[in-house]
Amino acid sequence: MSDDRRRELETQLSAYLDGELGLAERRAVEALLETDEEARALLKQLRATVEAVRGLPRARASERLIESLRARMERQSLLEGRPVPGRTADGGRSYRKWMAVAAAIGLVVGAGYLAWPWAQEWIARPGQQYALRLDERQHEHLAEQGLPDRAPGAADEERMAGAPPAAAPVEQPVADAAVDRALARTAPTERRVPMAKPADDKVEAAAEHSDEFTAFFARPSADSTVLEATFADAVSRRAAVTWLREEYAFQPVSPPGQPLETASLEVRVPDVQSARRVVSSLRQTLSADNLRIVSREDAPPLPVVVQQEPAVAALSDASSRSFEMVDSSDGEEKAAMRVDARHKAAFEGRAGVAVRSADDGQGAHGASSAPAASIARRPMRASLPDTAITDAATRSAPALGTEIEQVETEPSLRSPAAAPTSQPFQRLATESRHAPLPYTLWLYIHVEPPATAPADVNPPASPDE
Amino acid sequence: MGKETVGSTVAELRTADEAVLVESARSGDMNAFSRLVVQYQDRVLNTCWRISGCLEDAEDLAQETFLKALESIATFRRKSCFYTWLFRIAVNVSISHRRRKGRRPRLSLYCGDGQSDGMDPPASEAQAPDPAARLTAMETRQLVEEGLDALDDDHRSVIVLRDIEGFDYQQIAEILELPVGTVKSRLHRARMELRDRLKRVLKV
């Protein structure tokens, strides 16, 4: 046998070891092994090498991997406020898909839908881009109908006076400690955004979480951006408008005569970096979920009609219905709902739902003012009149420090068309998944360089940088 | 029905089941995707671990793999199997990570009392009769890990896929998008190199 042939056969030894040779090749290698001691020694060494590698320990994917995967998806969606890369034209569907898989994984690992109630809320969440899908005819139709917003009453004013700037507390899905920590890591050191030239180019990191945003500002002609903020109710929207005017000097841009609570807002900043800072800060404060960037071209022409969806309008008639959460954790049913003013307002603002308090059992007006943080997380049983209110309650449960154990439709409150009794929560939530969010606020941020830039004013570095 | 036939049938059913899951996941069924995650998480984790050389990073890399898979599952072409596509992502993610971080001194994550969270100790160590033998087994394992770590990415990947994950040559070829002949020769060269590094401990 020639040396070349011998070397060629030697290179087949690994494949021989793996059983990957054809019949003819295998016989040739075996013939070599019968006569060649070196070849046999080499085969032995290769076998020992393979066995040594195969003997390495293996890792088991712990629940931590699943949990981390889930948390990463949550964090990505919550903090970056963006649909995942690779999103298609439907945008929001891809966005919801991520949250849906997070929920699904939670189910697979046995946490079940109870272990992660607010994930269900994301599944059920309607697309924030809903307003953009309206064509001109639909916009005109809405305009002809007038502003559907109800007139603010005294109770609304009271709520607004002490209302925090967070948009749509009903919609706020953050109740998970991991998410809280993630939010804390990126929280700005101060809420007011400096409208000055940044120290250096690193400021662009402030907005790096948004592909949409980066892509938008990559266009050299972009001199303004438009944000679409979605709120659950008029109260939340008005609270945010007030806060945006005070903190960021946003100004109403709607035509004269249009009520402030339905106005669009605009602000002028000196440069792109400042605009980015505004967006970054708003994302964190208004909740990334409620805020998304739309391209200037896609934004509707001013004035913009603030919509109220039919489903929500129907809910406004539900004020006579009652809502209560019953603590049955110790096997004994008792009223244990304790809500602070903000959450109480959230419930009322959302669906005209009365909340019976633990103190007097007389309805919403007797609700305790205990802070939400003091409410122990415990399973609650909710009796709800219909799927839409179920949806609202489900979204609010985490913020209230509760977990929804089971949702039932209460027979005495059920309308003929409502779902049958004792439906599991997931089923009800699925039924109401297409209920859209009602209110949209358009924020216009214009980049308008000042005549002389304040070169000596540099904003403090934000943690994002 | 012979054993091989039974095995083939089971494999076919498994493939068919997986195809259904993949198809469901493509159409947005996230329960289906999560089942795929659960099905492959261990193997993906180990692939990431052995290619990246770091168990601590492997969990992140496995997450990255599944996130990327989810991102692009809508564009997944059914010409190849899901798992070859998934492992291709895992390999690429791990190699990219390794290159990004640069080669660094490797610290064993399997030390001390021989127990590490989420890791199965090799039988040679767990069953060693006395402390000295266990120590030897641990040292051998550490040398093997160091030897594997010292290989270049191409060689390490092919060994991991074959000798740790047990893919056959055709599957490795699909994962790495190489001709089968290249897989065969590359694997042999990789093993020869590893053998040279391990001569001292192989005792053959």
PDB file of N, CA and C in Angstrom, chain A residues 83-141:
ATOM      1  N   PRO A  83     -41.782  47.133  18.654  1.00  0.00           N
ATOM      2  CA  PRO A  83     -41.976  45.799  18.149  1.00  0.00           C
ATOM      3  C   PRO A  83     -40.608  45.167  17.947  1.00  0.00           C
ATOM      4  N   VAL A  84     -40.561  43.895  17.980  1.00  0.00           N
ATOM      5  CA  VAL A  84     -39.278  43.229  17.862  1.00  0.00           C
ATOM      6  C   VAL A  84     -38.689  43.441  16.482  1.00  0.00           C
ATOM      7  N   PRO A  85     -37.372  43.350  16.363  1.00  0.00           N
ATOM      8  CA  PRO A  85     -36.770  43.441  15.047  1.00  0.00           C
ATOM      9  C   PRO A  85     -37.382  42.387  14.134  1.00  0.00           C
ATOM     10  N   GLY A  86     -37.450  42.726  12.893  1.00  0.00           N
ATOM     11  CA  GLY A  86     -38.027  41.770  11.970  1.00  0.00           C
ATOM     12  C   GLY A  86     -39.530  41.913  11.881  1.00  0.00           C
ATOM     13  N   ARG A  87     -40.042  42.966  12.496  1.00  0.00           N
ATOM     14  CA  ARG A  87     -41.477  43.148  12.474  1.00  0.00           C
ATOM     15  C   ARG A  87     -41.949  43.368  11.055  1.00  0.00           C
ATOM     16  N   THR A  88     -43.117  42.972  10.838  1.00  0.00           N
ATOM     17  CA  THR A  88     -43.686  43.118   9.520  1.00  0.00           C
ATOM     18  C   THR A  88     -44.556  44.352   9.490  1.00  0.00           C
ATOM     19  N   ALA A  89     -45.220  44.503   8.396  1.00  0.00           N
ATOM     20  CA  ALA A  89     -45.996  45.725   8.229  1.00  0.00           C
ATOM     21  C   ALA A  89     -47.093  45.858   9.265  1.00  0.00           C
ATOM     22  N   ASP A  90     -47.493  44.724   9.832  1.00  0.00           N
ATOM     23  CA  ASP A  90     -48.568  44.820  10.806  1.00  0.00           C
ATOM     24  C   ASP A  90     -48.064  45.291  12.159  1.00  0.00           C
ATOM     25  N   GLY A  91     -46.770  45.371  12.319  1.00  0.00           N
ATOM     26  CA  GLY A  91     -46.204  45.989  13.497  1.00  0.00           C
ATOM     27  C   GLY A  91     -46.687  45.419  14.794  1.00  0.00           C
ATOM     28  N   GLY A  92     -47.783  45.891  15.235  1.00  0.00           N
ATOM     29  CA  GLY A  92     -48.277  45.531  16.552  1.00  0.00           C
ATOM     30  C   GLY A  92     -48.507  44.042  16.721  1.00  0.00           C
ATOM     31  N   ARG A  93     -48.838  43.386  15.643  1.00  0.00           N
ATOM     32  CA  ARG A  93     -49.075  41.968  15.775  1.00  0.00           C
ATOM     33  C   ARG A  93     -47.790  41.269  16.181  1.00  0.00           C
ATOM     34  N   SER A  94     -46.696  41.711  15.567  1.00  0.00           N
ATOM     35  CA  SER A  94     -45.405  41.153  15.923  1.00  0.00           C
ATOM     36  C   SER A  94     -45.068  41.469  17.372  1.00  0.00           C
ATOM     37  N   TYR A  95     -45.401  42.672  17.767  1.00  0.00           N
ATOM     38  CA  TYR A  95     -45.156  43.114  19.138  1.00  0.00           C
ATOM     39  C   TYR A  95     -45.904  42.227  20.118  1.00  0.00           C
ATOM     40  N   ARG A  96     -47.175  42.025  19.813  1.00  0.00           N
ATOM     41  CA  ARG A  96     -47.957  41.196  20.711  1.00  0.00           C
ATOM     42  C   ARG A  96     -47.468  39.763  20.695  1.00  0.00           C
ATOM     43  N   LYS A  97     -46.915  39.374  19.562  1.00  0.00           N
ATOM     44  CA  LYS A  97     -46.443  38.006  19.467  1.00  0.00           C
ATOM     45  C   LYS A  97     -45.393  37.725  20.532  1.00  0.00           C
ATOM     46  N   TRP A  98     -44.525  38.704  20.734  1.00  0.00           N
ATOM     47  CA  TRP A  98     -43.479  38.517  21.751  1.00  0.00           C
ATOM     48  C   TRP A  98     -44.078  38.356  23.123  1.00  0.00           C
ATOM     49  N   MET A  99     -45.026  39.154  23.412  1.00  0.00           N
ATOM     50  CA  MET A  99     -45.629  39.045  24.721  1.00  0.00           C
ATOM     51  C   MET A  99     -46.405  37.747  24.820  1.00  0.00           C
ATOM     52  N   ALA A 100     -46.963  37.343  23.711  1.00  0.00           N
ATOM     53  CA  ALA A 100     -47.726  36.104  23.734  1.00  0.00           C
ATOM     54  C   ALA A 100     -46.819  34.905  23.991  1.00  0.00           C
ATOM     55  N   VAL A 101     -45.660  34.921  23.395  1.00  0.00           N
ATOM     56  CA  VAL A 101     -44.773  33.787  23.617  1.00  0.00           C
ATOM     57  C   VAL A 101     -44.262  33.803  25.041  1.00  0.00           C
ATOM     58  N   ALA A 102     -44.092  34.978  25.573  1.00  0.00           N
ATOM     59  CA  ALA A 102     -43.680  35.049  26.979  1.00  0.00           C
ATOM     60  C   ALA A 102     -44.753  34.402  27.845  1.00  0.00           C
ATOM     61  N   ALA A 103     -45.974  34.710  27.532  1.00  0.00           N
ATOM     62  CA  ALA A 103     -47.058  34.118  28.299  1.00  0.00           C
ATOM     63  C   ALA A 103     -47.113  32.615  28.087  1.00  0.00           C
ATOM     64  N   ALA A 104     -46.911  32.212  26.859  1.00  0.00           N
ATOM     65  CA  ALA A 104     -46.997  30.790  26.558  1.00  0.00           C
ATOM     66  C   ALA A 104     -45.917  30.009  27.279  1.00  0.00           C
ATOM     67  N   ILE A 105     -44.716  30.567  27.316  1.00  0.00           N
ATOM     68  CA  ILE A 105     -43.641  29.890  28.017  1.00  0.00           C
ATOM     69  C   ILE A 105     -43.951  29.804  29.500  1.00  0.00           C
ATOM     70  N   GLY A 106     -44.529  30.867  30.001  1.00  0.00           N
ATOM     71  CA  GLY A 106     -44.937  30.839  31.406  1.00  0.00           C
ATOM     72  C   GLY A 106     -45.902  29.692  31.667  1.00  0.00           C
ATOM     73  N   LEU A 107     -46.769  29.444  30.713  1.00  0.00           N
ATOM     74  CA  LEU A 107     -47.719  28.351  30.877  1.00  0.00           C
ATOM     75  C   LEU A 107     -47.020  27.016  30.832  1.00  0.00           C
ATOM     76  N   VAL A 108     -46.088  26.899  29.906  1.00  0.00           N
ATOM     77  CA  VAL A 108     -45.407  25.618  29.734  1.00  0.00           C
ATOM     78  C   VAL A 108     -44.633  25.233  30.973  1.00  0.00           C
ATOM     79  N   VAL A 109     -43.976  26.163  31.585  1.00  0.00           N
ATOM     80  CA  VAL A 109     -43.173  25.810  32.751  1.00  0.00           C
ATOM     81  C   VAL A 109     -44.027  25.667  34.001  1.00  0.00           C
ATOM     82  N   GLY A 110     -45.283  25.715  33.843  1.00  0.00           N
ATOM     83  CA  GLY A 110     -46.148  25.391  34.959  1.00  0.00           C
ATOM     84  C   GLY A 110     -46.583  26.583  35.776  1.00  0.00           C
ATOM     85  N   ALA A 111     -46.112  27.730  35.400  1.00  0.00           N
ATOM     86  CA  ALA A 111     -46.551  28.895  36.154  1.00  0.00           C
ATOM     87  C   ALA A 111     -48.032  29.138  35.929  1.00  0.00           C
ATOM     88  N   GLY A 112     -48.472  28.811  34.722  1.00  0.00           N
ATOM     89  CA  GLY A 112     -49.883  28.983  34.408  1.00  0.00           C
ATOM     90  C   GLY A 112     -50.236  30.435  34.251  1.00  0.00           C
ATOM     91  N   TYR A 113     -51.431  30.623  33.817  1.00  0.00           N
ATOM     92  CA  TYR A 113     -51.788  32.024  33.579  1.00  0.00           C
ATOM     93  C   TYR A 113     -51.937  32.810  34.867  1.00  0.00           C
ATOM     94  N   LEU A 114     -52.146  32.099  35.983  1.00  0.00           N
ATOM     95  CA  LEU A 114     -52.280  32.830  37.243  1.00  0.00           C
ATOM     96  C   LEU A 114     -50.961  33.401  37.698  1.00  0.00           C
ATOM     97  N   ALA A 115     -49.865  32.712  37.357  1.00  0.00           N
ATOM     98  CA  ALA A 115     -48.567  33.156  37.826  1.00  0.00           C
ATOM     99  C   ALA A 115     -48.116  34.411  37.110  1.00  0.00           C
ATOM    100  N   TRP A 116     -48.788  34.701  36.051  1.00  0.00           N
ATOM    101  CA  TRP A 116     -48.324  35.834  35.267  1.00  0.00           C
ATOM    102  C   TRP A 116     -49.514  36.554  34.657  1.00  0.00           C
ATOM    103  N   PRO A 117     -50.344  37.052  35.491  1.00  0.00           N
ATOM    104  CA  PRO A 117     -51.614  37.550  34.977  1.00  0.00           C
ATOM    105  C   PRO A 117     -51.486  38.690  34.014  1.00  0.00           C
ATOM    106  N   TRP A 118     -50.521  39.532  34.228  1.00  0.00           N
ATOM    107  CA  TRP A 118     -50.515  40.691  33.329  1.00  0.00           C
ATOM    108  C   TRP A 118     -50.007  40.373  31.952  1.00  0.00           C
ATOM    109  N   ALA A 119     -49.352  39.199  31.827  1.00  0.00           N
ATOM    110  CA  ALA A 119     -48.974  38.803  30.472  1.00  0.00           C
ATOM    111  C   ALA A 119     -50.221  38.590  29.626  1.00  0.00           C
ATOM    112  N   GLN A 120     -51.250  38.071  30.281  1.00  0.00           N
ATOM    113  CA  GLN A 120     -52.495  37.857  29.548  1.00  0.00           C
ATOM    114  C   GLN A 120     -53.028  39.193  29.040  1.00  0.00           C
ATOM    115  N   GLU A 121     -52.800  40.182  29.862  1.00  0.00           N
ATOM    116  CA  GLU A 121     -53.281  41.499  29.467  1.00  0.00           C
ATOM    117  C   GLU A 121     -52.626  41.943  28.181  1.00  0.00           C
ATOM    118  N   TRP A 122     -51.358  41.601  28.048  1.00  0.00           N
ATOM    119  CA  TRP A 122     -50.660  41.988  26.818  1.00  0.00           C
ATOM    120  C   TRP A 122     -51.211  41.227  25.639  1.00  0.00           C
ATOM    121  N   ILE A 123     -51.551  39.990  25.899  1.00  0.00           N
ATOM    122  CA  ILE A 123     -52.141  39.220  24.806  1.00  0.00           C
ATOM    123  C   ILE A 123     -53.433  39.881  24.370  1.00  0.00           C
ATOM    124  N   ALA A 124     -54.184  40.287  25.381  1.00  0.00           N
ATOM    125  CA  ALA A 124     -55.487  40.829  25.064  1.00  0.00           C
ATOM    126  C   ALA A 124     -55.406  42.262  24.567  1.00  0.00           C
ATOM    127  N   ARG A 125     -54.210  42.847  24.707  1.00  0.00           N
ATOM    128  CA  ARG A 125     -54.091  44.258  24.369  1.00  0.00           C
ATOM    129  C   ARG A 125     -54.308  44.487  22.879  1.00  0.00           C
ATOM    130  N   PRO A 126     -55.102  45.433  22.561  1.00  0.00           N
ATOM    131  CA  PRO A 126     -55.288  45.747  21.157  1.00  0.00           C
ATOM    132  C   PRO A 126     -54.094  46.501  20.604  1.00  0.00           C
ATOM    133  N   GLY A 127     -54.006  46.564  19.303  1.00  0.00           N
ATOM    134  CA  GLY A 127     -52.886  47.234  18.685  1.00  0.00           C
ATOM    135  C   GLY A 127     -52.933  48.732  18.904  1.00  0.00           C
ATOM    136  N   GLN A 128     -51.768  49.282  19.261  1.00  0.00           N
ATOM    137  CA  GLN A 128     -51.748  50.718  19.489  1.00  0.00           C
ATOM    138  C   GLN A 128     -51.823  51.488  18.183  1.00  0.00           C
ATOM    139  N   GLN A 129     -51.582  50.794  17.109  1.00  0.00           N
ATOM    140  CA  GLN A 129     -51.583  51.466  15.827  1.00  0.00           C
ATOM    141  C   GLN A 129     -52.979  51.621  15.274  1.00  0.00           C
ATOM    142  N   TYR A 130     -53.937  51.307  16.081  1.00  0.00           N
ATOM    143  CA  TYR A 130     -55.308  51.298  15.586  1.00  0.00           C
ATOM    144  C   TYR A 130     -55.661  52.617  14.926  1.00  0.00           C
ATOM    145  N   ALA A 131     -55.269  53.693  15.558  1.00  0.00           N
ATOM    146  CA  ALA A 131     -55.655  54.988  15.023  1.00  0.00           C
ATOM    147  C   ALA A 131     -55.085  55.214  13.630  1.00  0.00           C
ATOM    148  N   LEU A 132     -53.906  54.684  13.406  1.00  0.00           N
ATOM    149  CA  LEU A 132     -53.282  54.899  12.111  1.00  0.00           C
ATOM    150  C   LEU A 132     -53.993  54.168  10.987  1.00  0.00           C
ATOM    151  N   ARG A 133     -54.736  53.180  11.368  1.00  0.00           N
ATOM    152  CA  ARG A 133     -55.388  52.396  10.331  1.00  0.00           C
ATOM    153  C   ARG A 133     -56.658  53.053   9.813  1.00  0.00           C
ATOM    154  N   LEU A 134     -57.061  54.071  10.465  1.00  0.00           N
ATOM    155  CA  LEU A 134     -58.244  54.768   9.982  1.00  0.00           C
ATOM    156  C   LEU A 134     -57.914  55.497   8.686  1.00  0.00           C
ATOM    157  N   ASP A 135     -58.795  55.386   7.732  1.00  0.00           N
ATOM    158  CA  ASP A 135     -58.568  56.156   6.521  1.00  0.00           C
ATOM    159  C   ASP A 135     -59.227  57.531   6.660  1.00  0.00           C
ATOM    160  N   GLU A 136     -59.066  58.321   5.654  1.00  0.00           N
ATOM    161  CA  GLU A 136     -59.579  59.677   5.714  1.00  0.00           C
ATOM    162  C   GLU A 136     -61.085  59.714   5.952  1.00  0.00           C
ATOM    163  N   ARG A 137     -61.759  58.796   5.303  1.00  0.00           N
ATOM    164  CA  ARG A 137     -63.214  58.775   5.421  1.00  0.00           C
ATOM    165  C   ARG A 137     -63.618  58.514   6.872  1.00  0.00           C
ATOM    166  N   GLN A 138     -62.878  57.605   7.498  1.00  0.00           N
ATOM    167  CA  GLN A 138     -63.208  57.288   8.890  1.00  0.00           C
ATOM    168  C   GLN A 138     -62.893  58.452   9.813  1.00  0.00           C
ATOM    169  N   HIS A 139     -61.796  59.139   9.488  1.00  0.00           N
ATOM    170  CA  HIS A 139     -61.479  60.310  10.290  1.00  0.00           C
ATOM    171  C   HIS A 139     -62.586  61.350  10.175  1.00  0.00           C
ATOM    172  N   GLU A 140     -63.042  61.548   8.953  1.00  0.00           N
ATOM    173  CA  GLU A 140     -64.103  62.534   8.743  1.00  0.00           C
ATOM    174  C   GLU A 140     -65.365  62.140   9.491  1.00  0.00           C
ATOM    175  N   HIS A 141     -65.617  60.850   9.436  1.00  0.00           N
ATOM    176  CA  HIS A 141     -66.815  60.368  10.114  1.00  0.00           C
ATOM    177  C   HIS A 141     -66.741  60.655  11.605  1.00  0.00           C
TER     178      HIS A 141
END
